[in-house]
Amino acid sequence: MSEQAVPEFQHRTVLLEEAVAALAIEGERASGVYVDGTFGRGGHSKRILQQLNASGRLLAFDKDPQAIAVAQSIADQRFKVVHSSFAGMDEALDSHGVSQVDGVLLDLGISSPQVDDAARGFSFRADGPLDMRMDTTRGMSAAEWLARLWGRTVCFSDCKGDCCLPGSRTNFKHTTACRDRGTRRQDPREGQGSGNAHLSGYPDLHQ
């Protein structure tokens, strides 16, 4: 069966007017300092720049290298972009000499270009590598993470003593408690039998 080409879509900023209007960039506030914590493809940032006067400033953040490339194409002296999560906003503002801001916009979640590109690992329309990193220049992919943890023990945060399955881990504290009790839920790959078994053969999770 031949593969069907995935159609390309144009990114459209959701609630563009409503989000920027909430910043109330008018009058004296048009000369203020604003932050777009999730640049994406720049819809909000470009509209904010349209609202600012010549004295206004806009600082944008994004972890996605593709988003940063789009941001760097904006030739506006009032605009600066930081390749980082908005979690580092305090340090970035300090480094740009900003002590306070007049408004912050956060459009949280993945953006449609990340879903459209199967290579990013977020797509539910096309197969692709299991990457799933917001910043593809840092850290390990989801596939690498799973490969490292395969064969260890997974335990959920609401563990009652029999919820552990081989694969990966979500909560070391509860998994350790399950291991100490010597119980885990049976892995379906092991065939029929009792749901509880000793944890022999599974490596320590702190390794």
PDB file of C-alpha atoms in Angstrom:
ATOM      1  CA  MET A   1       0.000   0.000   0.000  1.00  0.00           C
ATOM      2  CA  SER A   2       1.467   3.343  -1.001  1.00  0.00           C
ATOM      3  CA  GLU A   3       1.775   6.069   1.604  1.00  0.00           C
ATOM      4  CA  GLN A   4      -0.501   9.042   1.251  1.00  0.00           C
ATOM      5  CA  ALA A   5       1.051  12.475   1.384  1.00  0.00           C
ATOM      6  CA  VAL A   6       0.084  14.481   4.435  1.00  0.00           C
ATOM      7  CA  PRO A   7      -1.440  17.807   3.379  1.00  0.00           C
ATOM      8  CA  GLU A   8       0.255  20.981   4.565  1.00  0.00           C
ATOM      9  CA  PHE A   9      -1.738  23.304   6.765  1.00  0.00           C
ATOM     10  CA  GLN A  10      -1.344  26.977   7.481  1.00  0.00           C
ATOM     11  CA  HIS A  11      -0.978  27.886  11.128  1.00  0.00           C
ATOM     12  CA  ARG A  12      -3.699  30.202  12.372  1.00  0.00           C
ATOM     13  CA  THR A  13      -3.428  31.796  15.800  1.00  0.00           C
ATOM     14  CA  VAL A  14      -6.429  30.955  17.960  1.00  0.00           C
ATOM     15  CA  LEU A  15      -8.163  33.822  19.806  1.00  0.00           C
ATOM     16  CA  LEU A  16      -5.613  36.271  18.453  1.00  0.00           C
ATOM     17  CA  GLU A  17      -7.658  39.423  18.900  1.00  0.00           C
ATOM     18  CA  GLU A  18      -9.084  38.401  22.263  1.00  0.00           C
ATOM     19  CA  ALA A  19      -5.715  37.484  23.772  1.00  0.00           C
ATOM     20  CA  VAL A  20      -3.940  40.658  22.664  1.00  0.00           C
ATOM     21  CA  ALA A  21      -6.921  42.845  23.642  1.00  0.00           C
ATOM     22  CA  ALA A  22      -6.655  41.451  27.182  1.00  0.00           C
ATOM     23  CA  LEU A  23      -3.221  43.080  27.445  1.00  0.00           C
ATOM     24  CA  ALA A  24      -4.901  46.496  27.038  1.00  0.00           C
ATOM     25  CA  ILE A  25      -2.059  47.963  24.983  1.00  0.00           C
ATOM     26  CA  GLU A  26      -3.363  51.474  24.517  1.00  0.00           C
ATOM     27  CA  GLY A  27      -2.583  54.995  25.668  1.00  0.00           C
ATOM     28  CA  GLU A  28       0.444  55.129  27.941  1.00  0.00           C
ATOM     29  CA  ARG A  29       0.565  51.342  28.035  1.00  0.00           C
ATOM     30  CA  ALA A  30       1.582  51.321  24.370  1.00  0.00           C
ATOM     31  CA  SER A  31       5.079  52.337  25.499  1.00  0.00           C
ATOM     32  CA  GLY A  32       5.343  49.457  27.971  1.00  0.00           C
ATOM     33  CA  VAL A  33       7.305  46.223  28.074  1.00  0.00           C
ATOM     34  CA  TYR A  34       5.514  43.000  27.214  1.00  0.00           C
ATOM     35  CA  VAL A  35       6.376  39.297  27.138  1.00  0.00           C
ATOM     36  CA  ASP A  36       5.121  36.636  24.754  1.00  0.00           C
ATOM     37  CA  GLY A  37       6.111  33.504  26.670  1.00  0.00           C
ATOM     38  CA  THR A  38       5.148  31.138  23.842  1.00  0.00           C
ATOM     39  CA  PHE A  39       6.134  32.662  20.495  1.00  0.00           C
ATOM     40  CA  GLY A  40       5.065  29.691  18.338  1.00  0.00           C
ATOM     41  CA  ARG A  41       4.769  31.102  14.841  1.00  0.00           C
ATOM     42  CA  GLY A  42       4.534  34.691  16.005  1.00  0.00           C
ATOM     43  CA  GLY A  43       0.866  35.520  15.597  1.00  0.00           C
ATOM     44  CA  HIS A  44       0.516  37.120  19.015  1.00  0.00           C
ATOM     45  CA  SER A  45       3.926  38.794  18.911  1.00  0.00           C
ATOM     46  CA  LYS A  46       3.289  40.425  15.548  1.00  0.00           C
ATOM     47  CA  ARG A  47      -0.050  41.786  16.705  1.00  0.00           C
ATOM     48  CA  ILE A  48       1.491  43.088  19.942  1.00  0.00           C
ATOM     49  CA  LEU A  49       4.159  44.908  17.928  1.00  0.00           C
ATOM     50  CA  GLN A  50       1.404  46.525  15.894  1.00  0.00           C
ATOM     51  CA  GLN A  51      -0.124  47.836  19.108  1.00  0.00           C
ATOM     52  CA  LEU A  52       3.112  49.194  20.617  1.00  0.00           C
ATOM     53  CA  ASN A  53       4.433  52.672  19.928  1.00  0.00           C
ATOM     54  CA  ALA A  54       8.067  53.455  19.134  1.00  0.00           C
ATOM     55  CA  SER A  55       9.055  53.222  22.826  1.00  0.00           C
ATOM     56  CA  GLY A  56       7.399  49.880  23.509  1.00  0.00           C
ATOM     57  CA  ARG A  57       9.333  46.619  23.865  1.00  0.00           C
ATOM     58  CA  LEU A  58       8.468  42.970  23.381  1.00  0.00           C
ATOM     59  CA  LEU A  59      10.480  39.988  24.602  1.00  0.00           C
ATOM     60  CA  ALA A  60       9.452  36.551  23.279  1.00  0.00           C
ATOM     61  CA  PHE A  61      10.362  33.039  24.459  1.00  0.00           C
ATOM     62  CA  ASP A  62      10.206  29.636  22.820  1.00  0.00           C
ATOM     63  CA  LYS A  63      11.983  26.294  23.168  1.00  0.00           C
ATOM     64  CA  ASP A  64      11.316  25.164  19.597  1.00  0.00           C
ATOM     65  CA  PRO A  65      14.227  25.876  17.191  1.00  0.00           C
ATOM     66  CA  GLN A  66      11.774  26.198  14.303  1.00  0.00           C
ATOM     67  CA  ALA A  67       9.870  28.878  16.201  1.00  0.00           C
ATOM     68  CA  ILE A  68      13.120  30.676  16.987  1.00  0.00           C
ATOM     69  CA  ALA A  69      14.003  30.722  13.278  1.00  0.00           C
ATOM     70  CA  VAL A  70      10.683  32.426  12.529  1.00  0.00           C
ATOM     71  CA  ALA A  71      11.208  34.920  15.338  1.00  0.00           C
ATOM     72  CA  GLN A  72      14.677  35.829  14.108  1.00  0.00           C
ATOM     73  CA  SER A  73      13.159  36.878  10.783  1.00  0.00           C
ATOM     74  CA  ILE A  74      11.300  39.740  12.483  1.00  0.00           C
ATOM     75  CA  ALA A  75      13.309  42.899  11.844  1.00  0.00           C
ATOM     76  CA  ASP A  76      12.102  45.183  14.600  1.00  0.00           C
ATOM     77  CA  GLN A  77      14.364  46.883  17.131  1.00  0.00           C
ATOM     78  CA  ARG A  78      11.597  46.728  19.721  1.00  0.00           C
ATOM     79  CA  PHE A  79      11.578  42.931  19.570  1.00  0.00           C
ATOM     80  CA  LYS A  80      13.923  40.368  21.149  1.00  0.00           C
ATOM     81  CA  VAL A  81      13.613  36.584  21.190  1.00  0.00           C
ATOM     82  CA  VAL A  82      15.070  34.138  23.716  1.00  0.00           C
ATOM     83  CA  HIS A  83      15.609  30.455  22.898  1.00  0.00           C
ATOM     84  CA  SER A  84      14.390  29.174  26.225  1.00  0.00           C
ATOM     85  CA  SER A  85      11.302  28.233  28.188  1.00  0.00           C
ATOM     86  CA  PHE A  86       9.342  31.035  29.807  1.00  0.00           C
ATOM     87  CA  ALA A  87      10.267  29.286  33.064  1.00  0.00           C
ATOM     88  CA  GLY A  88      13.567  31.188  32.819  1.00  0.00           C
ATOM     89  CA  MET A  89      11.822  34.505  32.338  1.00  0.00           C
ATOM     90  CA  ASP A  90      13.266  36.198  35.437  1.00  0.00           C
ATOM     91  CA  GLU A  91      16.868  35.588  34.421  1.00  0.00           C
ATOM     92  CA  ALA A  92      16.235  36.556  30.800  1.00  0.00           C
ATOM     93  CA  LEU A  93      14.508  39.795  31.761  1.00  0.00           C
ATOM     94  CA  ASP A  94      17.399  40.678  34.066  1.00  0.00           C
ATOM     95  CA  SER A  95      19.896  40.042  31.278  1.00  0.00           C
ATOM     96  CA  HIS A  96      17.961  42.419  29.024  1.00  0.00           C
ATOM     97  CA  GLY A  97      17.798  45.113  31.682  1.00  0.00           C
ATOM     98  CA  VAL A  98      14.074  44.705  32.352  1.00  0.00           C
ATOM     99  CA  SER A  99      12.985  45.087  35.975  1.00  0.00           C
ATOM    100  CA  GLN A 100       9.234  44.953  35.421  1.00  0.00           C
ATOM    101  CA  VAL A 101       6.763  44.266  32.615  1.00  0.00           C
ATOM    102  CA  ASP A 102       3.327  45.588  31.725  1.00  0.00           C
ATOM    103  CA  GLY A 103       1.879  42.327  30.472  1.00  0.00           C
ATOM    104  CA  VAL A 104       2.633  38.648  29.837  1.00  0.00           C
ATOM    105  CA  LEU A 105       0.910  36.402  27.289  1.00  0.00           C
ATOM    106  CA  LEU A 106       1.122  32.594  27.518  1.00  0.00           C
ATOM    107  CA  ASP A 107      -0.528  30.402  24.876  1.00  0.00           C
ATOM    108  CA  LEU A 108       0.187  27.025  26.442  1.00  0.00           C
ATOM    109  CA  GLY A 109       0.379  23.657  24.690  1.00  0.00           C
ATOM    110  CA  ILE A 110       1.731  22.342  21.414  1.00  0.00           C
ATOM    111  CA  SER A 111       1.214  24.296  18.196  1.00  0.00           C
ATOM    112  CA  SER A 112      -0.274  22.947  14.980  1.00  0.00           C
ATOM    113  CA  PRO A 113       3.073  22.997  13.082  1.00  0.00           C
ATOM    114  CA  GLN A 114       4.457  20.584  15.677  1.00  0.00           C
ATOM    115  CA  VAL A 115       1.532  18.238  15.047  1.00  0.00           C
ATOM    116  CA  ASP A 116       1.706  18.631  11.267  1.00  0.00           C
ATOM    117  CA  ASP A 117       5.384  17.616  11.173  1.00  0.00           C
ATOM    118  CA  ALA A 118       5.486  13.852  11.757  1.00  0.00           C
ATOM    119  CA  ALA A 119       9.228  14.008  12.466  1.00  0.00           C
ATOM    120  CA  ARG A 120       8.514  15.830  15.738  1.00  0.00           C
ATOM    121  CA  GLY A 121       6.707  12.817  17.204  1.00  0.00           C
ATOM    122  CA  PHE A 122       3.505  14.661  18.153  1.00  0.00           C
ATOM    123  CA  SER A 123       1.454  13.826  15.067  1.00  0.00           C
ATOM    124  CA  PHE A 124      -1.682  11.710  15.328  1.00  0.00           C
ATOM    125  CA  ARG A 125      -2.160  11.772  11.545  1.00  0.00           C
ATOM    126  CA  ALA A 126       1.132  10.355  10.283  1.00  0.00           C
ATOM    127  CA  ASP A 127       3.827   7.959  11.491  1.00  0.00           C
ATOM    128  CA  GLY A 128       7.179   9.349  12.549  1.00  0.00           C
ATOM    129  CA  PRO A 129      10.013   8.937  15.050  1.00  0.00           C
ATOM    130  CA  LEU A 130       9.049   9.152  18.721  1.00  0.00           C
ATOM    131  CA  ASP A 131      10.894  12.387  19.491  1.00  0.00           C
ATOM    132  CA  MET A 132       8.367  14.548  21.384  1.00  0.00           C
ATOM    133  CA  ARG A 133      10.863  17.190  22.481  1.00  0.00           C
ATOM    134  CA  MET A 134       9.829  20.828  22.398  1.00  0.00           C
ATOM    135  CA  ASP A 135      13.510  21.702  21.996  1.00  0.00           C
ATOM    136  CA  THR A 136      15.096  19.229  19.589  1.00  0.00           C
ATOM    137  CA  THR A 137      18.589  20.574  20.356  1.00  0.00           C
ATOM    138  CA  ARG A 138      18.580  19.424  23.981  1.00  0.00           C
ATOM    139  CA  GLY A 139      17.945  16.297  26.001  1.00  0.00           C
ATOM    140  CA  MET A 140      16.919  12.854  24.805  1.00  0.00           C
ATOM    141  CA  SER A 141      13.976  11.899  22.648  1.00  0.00           C
ATOM    142  CA  ALA A 142      11.023   9.976  24.037  1.00  0.00           C
ATOM    143  CA  ALA A 143      12.268   6.901  22.145  1.00  0.00           C
ATOM    144  CA  GLU A 144      15.675   7.143  23.814  1.00  0.00           C
ATOM    145  CA  TRP A 145      14.073   7.659  27.226  1.00  0.00           C
ATOM    146  CA  LEU A 146      11.890   4.581  26.830  1.00  0.00           C
ATOM    147  CA  ALA A 147      14.825   2.506  25.577  1.00  0.00           C
ATOM    148  CA  ARG A 148      16.815   3.348  28.700  1.00  0.00           C
ATOM    149  CA  LEU A 149      14.006   2.486  31.088  1.00  0.00           C
ATOM    150  CA  TRP A 150      12.676  -0.626  29.372  1.00  0.00           C
ATOM    151  CA  GLY A 151      12.757  -3.616  31.718  1.00  0.00           C
ATOM    152  CA  ARG A 152      12.574  -1.482  34.824  1.00  0.00           C
ATOM    153  CA  THR A 153       9.424  -1.068  36.890  1.00  0.00           C
ATOM    154  CA  VAL A 154       6.585   1.380  36.426  1.00  0.00           C
ATOM    155  CA  CYS A 155       4.438   2.459  39.330  1.00  0.00           C
ATOM    156  CA  PHE A 156       1.639   4.976  39.399  1.00  0.00           C
ATOM    157  CA  SER A 157       1.319   7.691  42.040  1.00  0.00           C
ATOM    158  CA  ASP A 158      -1.875   6.174  43.469  1.00  0.00           C
ATOM    159  CA  CYS A 159      -0.179   2.815  44.016  1.00  0.00           C
ATOM    160  CA  LYS A 160      -1.971   0.373  46.312  1.00  0.00           C
ATOM    161  CA  GLY A 161       0.793  -2.207  46.294  1.00  0.00           C
ATOM    162  CA  ASP A 162      -0.129  -4.154  43.165  1.00  0.00           C
ATOM    163  CA  CYS A 163       0.098  -1.602  40.357  1.00  0.00           C
ATOM    164  CA  CYS A 164       3.672  -2.119  39.192  1.00  0.00           C
ATOM    165  CA  LEU A 165       4.358  -3.178  35.627  1.00  0.00           C
ATOM    166  CA  PRO A 166       7.656  -3.689  33.789  1.00  0.00           C
ATOM    167  CA  GLY A 167       8.454  -0.939  31.312  1.00  0.00           C
ATOM    168  CA  SER A 168       9.283   2.439  32.791  1.00  0.00           C
ATOM    169  CA  ARG A 169       8.696   4.321  36.009  1.00  0.00           C
ATOM    170  CA  THR A 170       6.531   7.239  36.988  1.00  0.00           C
ATOM    171  CA  ASN A 171       7.033   7.313  40.751  1.00  0.00           C
ATOM    172  CA  PHE A 172      10.198   6.013  42.420  1.00  0.00           C
ATOM    173  CA  LYS A 173       8.927   6.385  45.983  1.00  0.00           C
ATOM    174  CA  HIS A 174       5.829   4.237  45.457  1.00  0.00           C
ATOM    175  CA  THR A 175       7.669   1.714  43.290  1.00  0.00           C
ATOM    176  CA  THR A 176      10.235   1.210  46.034  1.00  0.00           C
ATOM    177  CA  ALA A 177       7.424   0.568  48.498  1.00  0.00           C
ATOM    178  CA  CYS A 178       5.916  -2.021  46.165  1.00  0.00           C
ATOM    179  CA  ARG A 179       9.283  -3.680  45.679  1.00  0.00           C
ATOM    180  CA  ASP A 180       9.812  -3.842  49.436  1.00  0.00           C
ATOM    181  CA  ARG A 181       6.454  -5.599  49.773  1.00  0.00           C
ATOM    182  CA  GLY A 182       7.520  -7.989  47.024  1.00  0.00           C
ATOM    183  CA  THR A 183       4.400  -7.500  44.919  1.00  0.00           C
ATOM    184  CA  ARG A 184       3.581  -6.256  41.462  1.00  0.00           C
ATOM    185  CA  ARG A 185       0.744  -6.681  38.990  1.00  0.00           C
ATOM    186  CA  GLN A 186       1.320  -9.426  36.460  1.00  0.00           C
ATOM    187  CA  ASP A 187       2.684  -8.393  33.084  1.00  0.00           C
ATOM    188  CA  PRO A 188       0.276  -9.658  30.367  1.00  0.00           C
ATOM    189  CA  ARG A 189       3.322 -10.959  28.488  1.00  0.00           C
ATOM    190  CA  GLU A 190       3.929 -13.528  31.246  1.00  0.00           C
ATOM    191  CA  GLY A 191       0.811 -15.585  30.486  1.00  0.00           C
ATOM    192  CA  GLN A 192      -1.791 -16.821  32.937  1.00  0.00           C
ATOM    193  CA  GLY A 193      -1.203 -17.008  36.637  1.00  0.00           C
ATOM    194  CA  SER A 194      -1.355 -15.071  39.857  1.00  0.00           C
ATOM    195  CA  GLY A 195      -1.386 -11.288  39.661  1.00  0.00           C
ATOM    196  CA  ASN A 196       1.263 -10.966  42.367  1.00  0.00           C
ATOM    197  CA  ALA A 197       4.882 -11.977  41.893  1.00  0.00           C
ATOM    198  CA  HIS A 198       8.258 -11.265  43.417  1.00  0.00           C
ATOM    199  CA  LEU A 199      10.305  -8.500  41.810  1.00  0.00           C
ATOM    200  CA  SER A 200      13.357 -10.670  41.166  1.00  0.00           C
ATOM    201  CA  GLY A 201      15.030  -9.956  37.858  1.00  0.00           C
ATOM    202  CA  TYR A 202      14.219  -6.264  37.772  1.00  0.00           C
ATOM    203  CA  PRO A 203      17.048  -3.773  38.297  1.00  0.00           C
ATOM    204  CA  ASP A 204      17.030  -1.206  41.048  1.00  0.00           C
ATOM    205  CA  LEU A 205      15.278   1.957  39.862  1.00  0.00           C
ATOM    206  CA  HIS A 206      17.911   4.307  41.221  1.00  0.00           C
ATOM    207  CA  GLN A 207      20.590   2.987  38.866  1.00  0.00           C
TER     208      GLN A 207
END
